Coordinates of C-alpha atoms and ligand atoms in Angstrom, one line a residue:
M1 CA -12.4 8.1 -26.2
A2 CA -12.4 7.5 -29.9
G3 CA -10.9 4.1 -30.8
G4 CA -11.7 2.5 -27.4
T5 CA -9.6 1.7 -24.4
K6 CA -5.8 1.7 -24.6
Y7 CA -3.8 -0.9 -22.7
I8 CA -0.3 -0.6 -21.4
F9 CA 1.3 -3.9 -20.2
L10 CA 4.2 -3.9 -17.8
T11 CA 6.4 -7.0 -17.4
G12 CA 9.5 -7.5 -15.3
G13 CA 12.9 -8.9 -16.4
V14 CA 16.2 -10.1 -14.8
V15 CA 15.2 -9.9 -11.1
S16 CA 12.1 -8.9 -9.1
S17 CA 11.7 -6.1 -6.6
V18 CA 13.3 -3.5 -8.8
G19 CA 10.3 -1.1 -8.8
K20 CA 7.9 -2.4 -11.5
G21 CA 4.9 -1.4 -9.3
V22 CA 6.3 2.1 -8.7
T23 CA 7.1 2.5 -12.4
A24 CA 3.5 1.5 -13.3
A25 CA 2.2 3.9 -10.7
A26 CA 4.4 6.8 -11.8
L27 CA 3.5 6.2 -15.5
G28 CA -0.1 6.3 -14.5
R29 CA 0.5 9.8 -13.0
L30 CA 2.2 10.9 -16.2
L31 CA -0.9 10.0 -18.2
R32 CA -3.3 11.5 -15.6
E33 CA -1.3 14.7 -15.8
R34 CA -2.1 14.8 -19.5
G35 CA -5.8 14.6 -18.9
F36 CA -6.6 10.9 -19.3
A37 CA -8.7 8.8 -17.0
V38 CA -6.3 6.0 -15.8
S39 CA -6.6 2.8 -13.9
I40 CA -4.0 0.3 -12.9
Q41 CA -4.5 -3.5 -12.6
K42 CA -2.1 -6.0 -11.0
L43 CA -2.0 -9.6 -12.2
D44 CA -0.6 -11.8 -9.5
P45 CA 0.7 -15.3 -10.5
Y46 CA 0.3 -17.0 -7.1
I47 CA -2.6 -19.4 -6.5
N48 CA -4.0 -17.8 -3.4
V49 CA -7.4 -16.2 -4.1
D50 CA -6.2 -13.0 -2.5
P51 CA -3.3 -11.9 -0.3
G52 CA -5.7 -11.6 2.7
T53 CA -4.7 -14.9 4.1
M54 CA -1.0 -14.7 3.4
S55 CA 1.6 -13.9 6.0
P56 CA 3.0 -10.4 5.8
Y57 CA 6.4 -12.1 5.9
Q58 CA 5.6 -13.7 2.5
H59 CA 3.8 -10.9 0.9
G60 CA 4.2 -7.6 2.8
E61 CA 1.2 -5.5 3.6
V62 CA -2.4 -6.4 2.5
Y63 CA -3.7 -3.2 1.0
V64 CA -7.5 -2.6 1.4
L65 CA -9.6 -0.7 -1.2
D66 CA -12.8 1.3 -0.8
D67 CA -14.9 -1.7 -1.9
G68 CA -13.2 -4.0 0.7
A69 CA -10.9 -5.9 -1.7
E70 CA -7.8 -7.2 0.0
T71 CA -5.1 -6.6 -2.5
D72 CA -1.4 -6.6 -3.2
L73 CA 0.6 -3.7 -1.8
D74 CA 1.4 -2.4 -5.2
L75 CA -2.2 -1.1 -5.4
G76 CA -1.1 1.2 -2.5
H77 CA 1.6 2.6 -4.8
Y78 CA -0.9 3.0 -7.6
E79 CA -3.4 4.9 -5.5
R80 CA -0.8 7.1 -3.8
F81 CA 0.6 8.1 -7.2
I82 CA -2.5 8.4 -9.4
D83 CA -4.8 9.5 -6.5
V84 CA -7.7 7.5 -7.9
S85 CA -9.7 5.0 -5.8
L86 CA -9.2 1.6 -7.4
S87 CA -11.7 -1.3 -7.5
R88 CA -11.7 -4.9 -6.7
V89 CA -11.3 -5.7 -10.4
C90 CA -7.8 -4.1 -10.2
N91 CA -6.2 -7.1 -8.6
V92 CA -6.4 -10.6 -10.2
T93 CA -4.7 -13.7 -9.0
T94 CA -4.2 -17.1 -10.6
G95 CA -6.3 -18.5 -7.8
Q96 CA -9.3 -16.3 -8.7
I97 CA -9.0 -17.3 -12.4
Y98 CA -8.8 -21.0 -11.8
S99 CA -11.6 -21.0 -9.2
E100 CA -13.9 -19.1 -11.6
V101 CA -13.1 -21.5 -14.5
I102 CA -13.4 -24.6 -12.3
G103 CA -16.7 -23.3 -10.9
Q104 CA -18.0 -22.9 -14.5
E105 CA -16.9 -26.4 -15.4
R106 CA -18.7 -27.9 -12.3
R107 CA -21.9 -26.1 -13.4
G108 CA -21.6 -27.7 -16.8
D109 CA -21.0 -24.5 -18.6
F110 CA -18.5 -26.1 -21.0
L111 CA -20.9 -28.7 -22.2
G112 CA -18.5 -31.6 -21.9
G113 CA -15.5 -29.8 -23.4
T114 CA -11.9 -30.3 -22.2
I115 CA -10.8 -27.3 -20.1
Q116 CA -7.4 -26.0 -21.1
V117 CA -5.0 -23.1 -20.3
I118 CA -5.5 -21.9 -23.8
P119 CA -8.2 -20.8 -24.4
H120 CA -10.2 -21.2 -21.2
I121 CA -7.8 -19.8 -18.7
T122 CA -6.5 -17.1 -21.1
N123 CA -10.0 -16.1 -22.0
E124 CA -10.9 -15.6 -18.3
I125 CA -7.7 -13.5 -17.9
K126 CA -8.7 -11.3 -20.9
Q127 CA -12.2 -11.0 -19.6
R128 CA -10.9 -9.8 -16.1
I129 CA -8.7 -7.2 -17.8
G130 CA -11.7 -6.0 -19.9
L131 CA -13.6 -5.5 -16.6
V132 CA -11.3 -2.6 -15.6
P133 CA -12.4 0.0 -18.2
R134 CA -16.0 -1.1 -17.7
E135 CA -15.9 -0.8 -13.9
T136 CA -13.6 2.3 -13.6
Q137 CA -14.3 4.2 -16.8
A138 CA -10.6 4.4 -17.4
E139 CA -9.5 5.4 -20.9
I140 CA -6.0 4.0 -20.4
V141 CA -5.6 0.8 -18.4
L142 CA -2.1 -0.1 -17.1
V143 CA -1.7 -3.8 -16.4
E144 CA 1.3 -5.0 -14.3
V145 CA 2.2 -8.6 -14.4
G146 CA 3.7 -9.8 -11.1
G147 CA 7.0 -11.8 -11.0
T148 CA 9.6 -11.9 -13.6
V149 CA 9.5 -13.1 -17.2
G150 CA 10.5 -16.8 -17.3
D151 CA 8.5 -17.8 -14.2
I152 CA 6.3 -20.8 -14.9
E153 CA 3.3 -19.2 -13.1
S154 CA 3.1 -16.0 -15.2
L155 CA 3.0 -17.8 -18.6
P156 CA -0.8 -17.8 -18.9
F157 CA -0.9 -14.1 -18.1
L158 CA 1.7 -13.3 -20.7
E159 CA 0.0 -15.4 -23.3
A160 CA -3.3 -13.6 -22.6
L161 CA -1.5 -10.2 -23.1
R162 CA 0.0 -11.5 -26.4
Q163 CA -3.4 -12.4 -27.6
M164 CA -4.8 -9.0 -26.6
R165 CA -2.1 -7.3 -28.7
A166 CA -3.3 -9.4 -31.7
D167 CA -7.0 -8.8 -30.9
L168 CA -6.7 -5.1 -30.3
G169 CA -3.8 -4.0 -32.5
R170 CA -0.5 -2.3 -31.9
E171 CA -2.1 1.2 -31.8
N172 CA -4.2 0.1 -28.7
T173 CA -1.6 -1.9 -26.8
L174 CA 1.9 -1.1 -25.6
F175 CA 4.4 -3.4 -23.8
I176 CA 6.9 -2.0 -21.3
H177 CA 9.6 -4.3 -19.9
V178 CA 11.2 -3.2 -16.6
T179 CA 14.7 -4.7 -16.2
W180 CA 17.8 -4.3 -14.0
L181 CA 21.3 -3.4 -15.1
P182 CA 23.8 -5.0 -12.7
H183 CA 27.0 -3.0 -11.8
I184 CA 30.3 -4.9 -11.9
G185 CA 32.4 -3.3 -9.2
A186 CA 35.8 -4.5 -10.6
T187 CA 35.4 -2.7 -14.0
G188 CA 32.9 -0.1 -12.9
E189 CA 30.5 -1.1 -15.7
L190 CA 26.8 -1.6 -16.0
K191 CA 25.9 -4.8 -17.8
T192 CA 23.1 -5.1 -20.4
K193 CA 23.4 -8.8 -21.0
P194 CA 20.7 -9.9 -18.5
T195 CA 18.3 -7.4 -20.1
Q196 CA 19.1 -8.8 -23.6
H197 CA 18.4 -12.3 -22.3
S198 CA 15.1 -11.4 -20.7
V199 CA 13.9 -9.6 -23.8
R200 CA 14.8 -12.8 -25.8
E201 CA 12.8 -14.8 -23.3
L202 CA 9.8 -12.4 -23.8
R203 CA 10.2 -12.7 -27.6
S204 CA 10.2 -16.4 -27.4
I205 CA 6.6 -16.2 -26.2
G206 CA 5.7 -13.8 -28.9
I207 CA 6.0 -10.4 -27.1
Q208 CA 8.3 -7.7 -28.4
P209 CA 8.5 -4.8 -25.9
D210 CA 8.0 -1.3 -27.1
V211 CA 9.7 0.4 -24.2
I212 CA 12.5 -0.8 -21.8
V213 CA 12.8 0.8 -18.4
A214 CA 16.3 0.2 -17.3
R215 CA 16.6 0.3 -13.5
S216 CA 20.0 0.8 -12.1
D217 CA 21.9 2.0 -9.1
H218 CA 24.2 4.1 -11.3
P219 CA 23.7 6.6 -14.1
V220 CA 23.0 5.1 -17.5
G221 CA 24.9 6.8 -20.3
E222 CA 23.6 7.5 -23.9
D223 CA 25.9 4.8 -25.2
L224 CA 24.2 2.2 -23.1
R225 CA 20.8 3.4 -24.1
E226 CA 21.7 3.0 -27.7
K227 CA 23.2 -0.4 -27.0
I228 CA 20.1 -1.7 -25.3
G229 CA 18.0 -0.3 -28.1
L230 CA 20.0 -2.0 -30.7
F231 CA 20.2 -5.4 -29.0
C232 CA 16.6 -5.4 -27.9
D233 CA 15.2 -3.9 -31.0
V234 CA 13.6 -0.8 -29.5
E235 CA 14.2 2.8 -30.4
A236 CA 17.0 4.4 -28.2
R237 CA 14.5 7.0 -27.0
A238 CA 12.3 4.1 -25.8
V239 CA 15.0 3.0 -23.5
I240 CA 14.2 4.8 -20.3
P241 CA 16.9 4.8 -17.6
L242 CA 15.5 4.9 -14.1
V243 CA 18.2 5.3 -11.5
T244 CA 17.5 4.4 -7.9
T245 CA 16.4 7.5 -5.9
N246 CA 16.0 8.0 -2.2
V247 CA 12.9 10.1 -2.8
L248 CA 10.1 7.8 -3.9
Y249 CA 7.9 10.6 -5.2
E250 CA 10.6 11.7 -7.6
V251 CA 10.0 8.8 -9.9
P252 CA 7.3 10.5 -12.0
L253 CA 9.5 13.5 -12.4
M254 CA 12.4 11.3 -13.6
L255 CA 10.2 9.4 -16.1
E256 CA 8.9 12.8 -17.3
R257 CA 12.4 14.1 -17.9
E258 CA 13.2 11.0 -19.9
G259 CA 10.3 11.6 -22.2
L260 CA 8.2 8.5 -21.3
G261 CA 4.9 10.3 -21.2
E262 CA 5.1 11.7 -24.7
F263 CA 6.6 8.6 -26.2
V264 CA 3.8 6.4 -24.8
L265 CA 1.0 8.8 -26.0
G266 CA 2.6 9.0 -29.4
R267 CA 2.7 5.2 -29.8
L268 CA -1.0 4.9 -28.7
G269 CA -2.0 7.6 -31.2
L270 CA -3.0 10.0 -28.5
E271 CA -2.3 13.7 -27.8
A272 CA -2.0 15.2 -24.4
R273 CA -5.2 17.2 -23.4
H274 CA -3.2 19.5 -21.4
R275 CA 0.4 20.2 -20.2
P276 CA 1.4 18.3 -17.1
D277 CA 1.6 20.5 -14.0
W278 CA 4.4 19.1 -11.8
S279 CA 4.6 22.0 -9.4
E280 CA 3.0 20.2 -6.5
W281 CA 5.3 17.1 -7.0
E282 CA 8.3 19.3 -7.4
R283 CA 7.5 21.0 -4.1
L284 CA 7.1 17.6 -2.5
V285 CA 10.4 16.3 -3.7
A286 CA 12.2 19.6 -2.7
A287 CA 10.6 19.4 0.7
E288 CA 11.9 15.8 1.2
R289 CA 15.4 17.0 0.3
T290 CA 15.3 19.9 2.7
R291 CA 16.9 19.5 6.1
R292 CA 14.2 19.3 8.8
P293 CA 14.3 18.6 12.5
T294 CA 14.0 14.9 13.3
V295 CA 11.3 13.3 15.2
R296 CA 11.5 9.7 16.2
I297 CA 8.4 7.5 15.8
A298 CA 8.5 4.1 17.4
L299 CA 6.5 1.6 15.3
V300 CA 5.7 -1.3 17.7
G301 CA 4.7 -4.2 15.5
K302 CA 5.1 -7.9 14.9
Y303 CA 6.6 -8.0 11.4
V304 CA 9.1 -5.2 11.8
E305 CA 11.9 -7.2 10.2
L306 CA 10.1 -6.8 6.9
K307 CA 9.3 -3.1 6.4
D308 CA 7.0 -3.9 3.5
A309 CA 4.6 -5.3 6.0
Y310 CA 3.9 -1.7 7.1
M311 CA 4.3 0.0 3.7
S312 CA 1.2 2.3 3.9
V313 CA 1.9 3.2 7.6
R314 CA 5.4 4.2 6.6
E315 CA 4.2 6.3 3.7
A316 CA 1.5 7.9 5.8
V317 CA 4.1 8.9 8.4
R318 CA 6.3 10.3 5.6
H319 CA 3.4 12.4 4.2
A320 CA 2.4 13.7 7.6
A321 CA 6.0 14.5 8.5
L322 CA 6.5 16.6 5.4
H323 CA 3.3 18.5 6.2
A324 CA 4.5 19.1 9.8
G325 CA 7.9 20.2 8.5
V326 CA 9.9 17.4 10.2
E327 CA 11.8 14.4 9.2
A328 CA 10.4 11.2 10.7
E329 CA 12.9 8.6 11.8
I330 CA 11.0 5.3 12.3
L331 CA 12.3 3.1 15.1
W332 CA 11.1 -0.4 14.2
L333 CA 10.4 -2.2 17.5
H334 CA 9.4 -5.8 17.9
S335 CA 6.5 -6.0 20.4
A336 CA 7.7 -9.5 21.5
D337 CA 11.1 -7.9 22.4
L338 CA 9.4 -5.4 24.7
E339 CA 7.9 -8.3 26.6
K340 CA 11.4 -9.6 27.2
G341 CA 12.7 -6.3 28.4
K342 CA 14.4 -5.5 25.1
G343 CA 14.0 -2.3 23.0
W344 CA 12.8 -0.1 25.9
K345 CA 15.7 2.3 25.5
E346 CA 14.6 3.0 22.0
L347 CA 11.0 3.3 22.9
E348 CA 11.9 5.8 25.6
S349 CA 13.8 7.8 23.0
A350 CA 10.7 8.1 20.8
D351 CA 8.7 11.3 20.4
G352 CA 5.7 9.4 19.2
V353 CA 4.4 5.8 19.2
I354 CA 2.4 3.9 16.6
V355 CA 0.9 0.5 17.2
P356 CA -0.3 -0.7 13.8
G357 CA -2.8 -3.4 12.8
G358 CA -2.2 -7.1 13.4
F359 CA -3.7 -10.5 14.1
G360 CA -3.1 -13.2 16.7
S361 CA -1.8 -13.1 20.2
R362 CA 2.0 -13.1 19.6
G363 CA 3.6 -9.9 20.9
I364 CA 0.3 -8.5 22.1
E365 CA 1.5 -7.9 25.7
G366 CA 4.4 -5.9 24.3
K367 CA 2.0 -3.7 22.5
I368 CA -0.1 -3.2 25.6
A369 CA 3.0 -2.3 27.5
A370 CA 3.9 0.3 24.8
A371 CA 0.4 1.8 25.1
R372 CA 0.7 2.0 28.8
Y373 CA 4.1 3.6 28.6
S374 CA 2.7 6.2 26.1
R375 CA -0.3 7.0 28.3
E376 CA 1.7 7.3 31.5
H377 CA 4.5 9.3 30.0
K378 CA 2.3 11.4 27.8
V379 CA 4.0 10.3 24.7
P380 CA 1.9 10.9 21.5
Y381 CA 0.3 7.7 20.4
L382 CA -1.6 6.6 17.4
G383 CA -3.3 3.1 17.4
L384 CA -4.3 1.7 14.0
C385 CA -7.1 -1.0 14.3
L386 CA -5.4 -3.5 16.6
G387 CA -3.5 -0.5 18.0
M388 CA -6.9 1.0 19.0
Q389 CA -8.0 -2.3 20.6
V390 CA -4.7 -2.4 22.5
M391 CA -5.3 1.1 23.8
V392 CA -8.7 0.1 25.1
I393 CA -7.4 -3.1 26.8
E394 CA -4.6 -1.1 28.4
F395 CA -7.0 1.5 29.6
A396 CA -9.4 -1.1 31.1
R397 CA -6.6 -2.9 32.8
H398 CA -4.7 0.0 34.3
V399 CA -7.1 2.9 34.6
L400 CA -10.3 1.0 35.4
G401 CA -8.3 -1.6 37.2
S402 CA -9.8 -4.7 35.5
E403 CA -6.5 -6.6 35.4
D404 CA -7.8 -9.4 33.1
A405 CA -9.4 -7.2 30.5
N406 CA -8.6 -8.5 27.0
S407 CA -9.9 -9.1 23.5
T408 CA -11.6 -12.4 23.0
E409 CA -9.2 -12.8 20.0
F410 CA -6.4 -13.4 22.5
D411 CA -8.3 -14.8 25.5
R412 CA -11.6 -16.4 24.8
S413 CA -12.6 -16.7 28.4
T414 CA -11.5 -13.3 29.7
P415 CA -13.9 -12.0 32.4
H416 CA -13.7 -8.5 30.8
P417 CA -14.0 -8.8 27.0
V418 CA -13.6 -5.1 26.2
I419 CA -13.0 -6.1 22.6
D420 CA -15.2 -8.8 21.2
L421 CA -17.0 -10.2 18.2
L422 CA -20.4 -8.7 17.4
P423 CA -23.1 -11.2 18.2
E424 CA -23.9 -11.7 14.5
Q425 CA -20.2 -12.6 13.7
R426 CA -20.1 -15.6 15.9
G427 CA -20.1 -18.9 14.1
I428 CA -18.2 -17.6 11.0
G429 CA -15.6 -20.3 10.4
N430 CA -13.9 -19.3 7.1
M431 CA -10.7 -17.2 7.4
G432 CA -10.7 -15.6 3.9
G433 CA -12.8 -12.5 3.3
T434 CA -15.0 -12.7 6.4
M435 CA -14.0 -9.5 8.1
R436 CA -15.5 -6.0 8.2
L437 CA -13.8 -4.8 5.1
G438 CA -13.7 -1.5 3.1
L439 CA -15.3 1.9 3.6
Y440 CA -17.6 2.6 6.4
P441 CA -18.9 6.0 7.6
C442 CA -17.6 7.5 10.9
R443 CA -19.4 10.4 12.5
L444 CA -17.1 12.7 14.5
V445 CA -18.1 13.8 18.0
P446 CA -17.9 17.6 18.2
D447 CA -15.2 19.1 20.5
T448 CA -12.9 16.1 20.4
R449 CA -9.4 16.0 19.1
A450 CA -10.5 13.8 16.2
A451 CA -13.2 16.2 15.1
R452 CA -10.7 19.1 15.2
A453 CA -8.2 17.1 13.2
Y454 CA -10.7 16.1 10.4
E455 CA -12.6 19.5 10.3
E456 CA -15.5 17.5 8.9
P457 CA -18.7 16.1 10.6
E458 CA -18.5 12.7 8.9
V459 CA -15.8 10.7 7.1
Q460 CA -15.4 7.4 5.3
E461 CA -12.5 5.2 6.3
R462 CA -11.3 1.7 5.3
H463 CA -11.6 -1.2 7.6
R464 CA -10.1 -4.7 7.9
H465 CA -10.9 -6.4 11.2
R466 CA -13.2 -8.9 12.9
F467 CA -13.4 -7.6 16.5
E468 CA -15.1 -4.5 17.8
F469 CA -15.2 -2.4 20.9
N470 CA -17.7 -4.1 23.3
N471 CA -20.5 -1.7 24.1
T472 CA -21.1 -3.3 27.5
Y473 CA -18.0 -1.3 28.7
R474 CA -18.9 2.0 27.1
E475 CA -20.2 3.8 30.1
I476 CA -17.8 2.5 32.7
L477 CA -14.7 3.3 30.5
A478 CA -16.1 6.7 29.7
S479 CA -16.6 7.5 33.4
H480 CA -12.9 6.9 33.8
G481 CA -11.9 9.2 31.0
L482 CA -12.0 7.3 27.7
V483 CA -13.5 9.5 25.0
Y484 CA -15.4 8.1 22.0
S485 CA -14.7 10.7 19.3
G486 CA -15.8 8.7 16.3
L487 CA -18.9 6.5 16.0
S488 CA -20.8 4.8 13.3
P489 CA -23.8 6.9 12.2
D490 CA -26.2 4.7 14.2
S491 CA -23.8 5.1 17.2
R492 CA -23.5 1.3 17.6
L493 CA -19.9 1.0 16.7
V494 CA -17.0 2.8 18.3
E495 CA -14.7 4.0 15.5
I496 CA -12.3 6.3 17.3
V497 CA -11.2 6.5 21.0
E498 CA -9.0 9.1 22.5
L499 CA -7.8 10.5 25.9
A500 CA -8.7 14.0 26.9
D501 CA -5.9 14.4 29.4
H502 CA -3.0 13.6 27.1
P503 CA -1.1 15.5 24.4
Y504 CA -2.3 13.1 21.7
M505 CA -3.5 9.5 22.4
L506 CA -5.9 8.3 19.8
G507 CA -6.9 5.0 18.3
S508 CA -9.0 4.2 15.3
Q509 CA -10.8 1.0 14.5
F510 CA -10.1 1.6 10.8
H511 CA -6.9 2.0 8.9
P512 CA -6.3 5.7 8.1
E513 CA -3.0 4.8 6.5
F514 CA -4.8 3.5 3.4
L515 CA -6.2 7.0 2.6
S516 CA -3.1 9.1 3.1
R517 CA -1.7 10.6 -0.1
P518 CA 1.6 12.4 -0.6
T519 CA -0.2 15.7 -1.4
R520 CA -3.1 15.0 1.1
P521 CA -1.6 13.7 4.3
H522 CA -4.1 12.0 6.7
P523 CA -5.3 14.3 9.5
L524 CA -4.8 11.6 12.2
F525 CA -1.2 11.1 11.2
V526 CA -0.6 14.9 10.9
G527 CA -2.0 15.1 14.5
L528 CA 0.5 12.5 15.7
L529 CA 3.5 14.1 13.9
Q530 CA 2.6 17.6 15.1
A531 CA 2.3 16.3 18.7
A532 CA 5.6 14.4 18.3
A533 CA 7.3 17.5 16.9
N534 CA 6.2 19.5 19.9
R535 CA 7.5 16.9 22.2
A536 CA 10.8 16.7 20.4
K537 CA 11.1 20.5 20.6
T538 CA 10.5 20.7 24.3
K539 CA 12.6 17.7 25.1
E540 CA 16.0 18.9 23.8
A541 CA 17.7 20.9 21.1
P542 CA 16.3 19.5 17.8
R543 CA 18.4 16.7 16.3
Q544 CA 19.2 17.2 12.6
V545 CA 19.7 14.6 10.0
A546 CA 21.0 14.8 6.5
V547 CA 18.6 14.4 3.6
A548 CA 15.7 12.0 3.3
S549 CA 15.9 8.4 4.5
P550 CA 16.7 6.0 1.7
S551 CA 13.8 4.3 0.0
V552 CA 14.2 2.1 -3.0
P553 CA 11.0 1.7 -5.0
S554 CA 9.8 -1.8 -4.4
Ligands
LIG601 N1 -7.1 -8.6 14.9 C1 -7.9 -7.5 15.1 C2 -9.3 -7.8 14.6 O1 -9.5 -8.7 13.8 C3 -7.4 -6.2 14.5 C4 -7.2 -6.3 13.0 C5 -6.3 -5.3 12.4 O2 -5.6 -4.7 13.1 N2 -6.4 -5.1 11.1 O3 -10.3 -7.1 14.9

């Protein structure tokens, strides 16, 4: 593109968790719809090298990319909205920046100089941002800074962005500040003061925003738009109200209606290459708003108190439900509760069961019990990574009759390690980045449920695990009815298992949820939702619910 790469920087003000990531993702879609190659990068101020080793309670889901990078869950929003596969360079943490600079210092690269935040840390940040257009060929790069303006940790990132505006010029950079307008119940008013303060904070470090996205739970009137514009020194048309919606995929349509796409292009000196075509997204949103019969999907996990820990699974269920013409009600069940005899009524009310990924032994017996219940009562079941391993353990214990079958992750000395490390993995001590990560091919075995679902001979799916199906048990488990419907091309690794004598019981060693897109639901999830819908239909008169379940952009 003539004039080089354009950069859009997104910062957050007032409070976190108001939808900065979704705003970035939706704006990316607006620009893609106008014909530009777009990429989105997240700068995370924490000191961990990546979120791979962080507890889901702290950080929500770890989202895995094609290239195996373990990233922030916002990258999941980005990919679902812009439908572009992102790269490892799209998630940068303070930990990565410092470990790189300190590594250079130890090698003597700085020739005795004093290493400082400015310029050494900020230079490294700028260099990481510059990698995005080089690696992804993006013409417009959106950069989201994690956290809220005023946090100590994000200061070096903001300083680097300030420098980039000075380096590249106003016509090549644009600042968007996403804030929150609190509502005062007593007077029924929306307040702009916190927004004014956070813009002042931003200005004190040398950044004047070009656009303010004003998030709110209530409609934002024209008067308020003008007031924010005046006090924060941006044009009134650059104040973009974004009212909370219960349909996540409506956000791009809302930003489009407010004119954000045209405003941004104008400020960057660009012209749309074609008119946006929103018909598919409009259909999607209309479908979400339509009454559909409910199916209940039990999600049996370990971090169910924090729904963000299963963000991509929840979205994949939603995409597949739309495709199957049903409304999915997710029952969040704690696997450790099932062990104590709690939650079984809910499990029994479910039309489908998902056991998602996970690590460590807590709650594992509850998951095995859920798999057993699904198999014996012919309830549709989808196992994701750990959920596949659980399905194999359950099968070995109760169909083959090897009571002590287990994964060596949970019982090192089990006499029947049906799930185990590969020989070459033994002896790896580090916890960070030592798993089978990212895309690997999976060949579908003809005439299986998986092959019929995919309608393709070979697929690529994203992985994140250490343990594998133990081939010692391949024959014996097959002779009892376990079907291997997906294998690595050399047939060494079992990628998908399923049961023939069951409406839908299938587990994948990979994480299909990372590749589900709103307009392209994942076939394995569609299979589950269809089977669950059939079960719901035959069980009783279909339950109806009102419109879509609430979802606030995170
Ligand atoms: N803990 C299992 C393993 O490491 C499963 C991992 C997962 O579910 N992502 O193999």
